[in-house]
């Protein structure tokens, strides 16, 4: 399907570990992001186990597919959200790839830049010390734009670019994970790596401030 509706431009995914547990983090601008990044990872040799909002598991057909593909539901905004970390941590310990959108959903930034990330990804990264691989893409929003699920724009064919970067260095934080601000520091560092890749794909610099979805406004970056 993706070959039929888009032109794909990929790098060689050389940053993606061939074996062993890894966290893949990416920007999120469209409903099409999951199959696009998933296809990139699968054809690069790794099967991703996505962490996604549990509402998708309640959609007939899609929920069954998600279960068959061993994806991980997250009950966002509830006390059960942290329960998703258990299967995710088990997958990483078993040498699998877990893919996550640290922003917690599609960005609310008016210009589609990555918004401020949530700290769950940092919690997993510091607990497991697996490589955190940033992946960025651009172009999916031209096929499936907006925040509402809609039929994709099929013509003319759009180009979707996907690239990955070197693992985010968090080694200086491994022994400090119980400190109050460390999860935020790690999360901002991860999002900085993703944003840098998006800048490369877009050929422009991100704004000096980052969108904070809780505040509904841009705030100064911490990195």
XYZ file of C-alpha atoms in Angstrom, residues 13-222:
210
model
C 19.383 2.425 8.911
C 22.984 1.774 9.931
C 22.298 3.146 13.420
C 19.742 0.425 14.125
C 21.265 -2.456 16.127
C 21.152 -5.743 14.228
C 20.373 -7.705 17.406
C 19.505 -7.002 21.026
C 16.994 -4.796 22.748
C 16.545 -1.244 21.505
C 14.132 1.635 21.984
C 13.136 3.407 18.773
C 11.763 6.927 19.271
C 10.180 9.045 16.569
C 8.271 12.231 15.806
C 4.502 11.992 15.304
C 2.553 14.118 12.808
C -0.006 11.810 11.153
C -2.074 8.639 11.457
C 0.190 7.238 8.747
C 3.345 7.422 10.891
C 3.030 3.986 12.490
C 2.935 1.927 9.248
C 5.604 4.149 7.658
C 8.138 3.834 10.493
C 7.121 0.213 11.067
C 7.816 -0.645 7.438
C 11.189 1.114 7.632
C 12.154 -0.909 10.717
C 10.890 -4.243 9.379
C 12.665 -3.884 6.048
C 15.788 -2.867 7.984
C 15.685 -6.212 9.772
C 13.905 -5.503 13.073
C 10.268 -6.170 14.023
C 8.918 -3.335 16.202
C 6.587 -3.752 19.149
C 4.742 -0.459 19.274
C 3.396 1.198 22.374
C 0.111 2.815 21.336
C -3.066 4.231 22.796
C -5.416 1.502 24.017
C -8.375 3.022 22.156
C -7.018 1.485 18.955
C -7.379 -2.003 20.438
C -11.144 -1.395 20.702
C -11.577 -0.808 16.954
C -12.947 -3.962 15.268
C -10.330 -5.566 13.055
C -7.572 -3.145 13.998
C -7.565 -4.351 17.606
C -7.250 -7.974 16.496
C -4.402 -7.052 14.150
C -2.612 -5.198 16.951
C -2.883 -8.241 19.232
C -1.662 -10.631 16.524
C 1.314 -8.337 15.864
C 2.087 -8.278 19.622
C 1.743 -4.523 20.024
C 1.485 -2.971 23.486
C -1.619 -0.950 24.525
C -1.245 2.096 26.773
C -4.193 3.381 28.824
C -3.275 7.026 28.456
C -4.348 9.467 31.136
C -5.129 6.736 33.683
C -3.361 5.042 36.577
C -3.017 1.979 34.325
C -0.742 3.778 31.851
C 2.333 2.601 33.749
C 1.179 -1.022 33.356
C 2.285 -0.881 29.715
C 5.868 -0.560 30.897
C 5.842 -4.146 32.158
C 5.481 -5.883 28.738
C 7.669 -3.213 27.146
C 10.494 -3.815 29.626
C 10.086 -7.578 29.167
C 10.353 -7.165 25.391
C 13.539 -5.113 25.722
C 15.035 -7.667 28.117
C 14.246 -10.378 25.566
C 16.227 -8.505 22.907
C 13.294 -7.027 21.010
C 12.749 -3.556 19.551
C 10.140 -1.399 21.252
C 8.958 1.624 19.274
C 7.388 4.617 20.989
C 6.315 8.167 20.229
C 7.643 10.104 23.236
C 5.303 13.037 22.526
C 2.381 10.884 23.679
C 0.425 11.419 20.461
C 0.454 13.502 17.301
C 2.111 16.847 17.838
C -0.031 19.892 18.585
C 2.709 22.245 17.428
C 1.166 24.564 14.793
C 4.093 23.943 12.442
C 4.331 20.192 13.160
C 7.629 20.334 15.004
C 8.119 17.712 17.741
C 6.456 18.807 20.966
C 7.804 18.279 24.473
C 8.157 14.571 25.241
C 6.718 12.570 28.120
C 9.091 10.908 30.541
C 7.980 7.274 30.144
C 10.544 6.703 27.417
C 13.337 7.958 29.683
C 12.160 5.693 32.490
C 12.500 2.651 30.214
C 15.798 3.787 28.736
C 17.462 4.350 32.120
C 16.045 1.150 33.616
C 17.232 -1.098 30.773
C 20.229 0.857 29.416
C 19.381 -0.358 25.903
C 20.303 1.831 22.906
C 17.797 4.615 22.224
C 17.645 5.122 18.471
C 16.051 8.343 17.152
C 14.089 8.020 13.917
C 12.560 10.942 12.030
C 10.236 11.075 9.065
C 8.606 13.777 6.988
C 5.826 13.707 4.401
C 3.153 11.549 6.024
C 1.154 14.679 6.912
C 0.733 15.447 3.205
C -1.047 12.128 2.672
C -3.071 12.009 5.892
C -3.147 15.554 7.332
C -4.917 16.862 10.402
C -5.991 15.357 13.688
C -9.063 13.522 12.374
C -8.874 10.138 10.695
C -9.674 10.622 7.022
C -9.214 8.991 3.639
C -5.645 9.541 2.408
C -4.716 11.875 -0.418
C -3.571 9.440 -3.077
C -2.592 11.741 -5.945
C -0.207 13.176 -6.747
C 2.241 10.788 -5.117
C 4.009 12.378 -2.168
C 7.517 11.605 -0.973
C 8.018 10.228 2.537
C 11.552 10.402 3.925
C 12.715 8.330 6.904
C 16.132 8.519 8.588
C 17.680 7.295 11.823
C 20.469 8.717 13.927
C 23.092 7.401 16.335
C 21.997 6.164 19.746
C 21.312 8.934 22.262
C 24.038 8.996 24.893
C 22.420 8.667 28.316
C 25.301 6.865 30.024
C 26.009 9.760 32.395
C 22.452 9.434 33.739
C 22.300 5.686 34.438
C 23.423 6.018 38.068
C 21.282 9.122 38.649
C 17.862 7.829 37.648
C 16.421 8.331 41.155
C 17.237 12.046 41.125
C 14.157 14.285 40.703
C 14.982 15.933 37.370
C 16.859 13.150 35.610
C 13.856 11.741 33.730
C 13.128 15.165 32.280
C 16.777 15.693 31.342
C 16.889 12.319 29.574
C 13.568 12.918 27.816
C 14.623 16.341 26.552
C 17.911 14.896 25.323
C 16.036 12.182 23.406
C 13.650 14.709 21.875
C 16.586 16.930 20.900
C 18.004 14.052 18.844
C 14.662 13.462 17.117
C 14.193 17.189 16.456
C 17.662 17.446 14.952
C 16.818 14.711 12.452
C 13.523 16.416 11.588
C 15.447 19.637 10.954
C 17.650 17.768 8.487
C 14.656 16.345 6.621
C 12.845 19.686 6.511
C 15.960 21.686 5.662
C 15.167 24.286 8.296
C 15.793 25.012 11.955
C 13.205 24.273 14.622
C 11.834 27.200 16.648
C 13.827 28.327 19.672
C 10.904 27.262 21.886
C 9.181 23.869 22.063
C 5.426 23.242 22.202
C 4.213 22.143 25.628
C 0.868 20.425 25.144
C -0.139 20.817 28.797
C 0.256 24.581 28.563
C -0.965 24.886 24.981
C 1.981 27.135 24.110
C 5.671 27.100 23.286
C 8.111 27.223 26.167
C 11.921 27.637 26.274
C 13.820 24.485 25.423
C 15.769 22.821 28.186
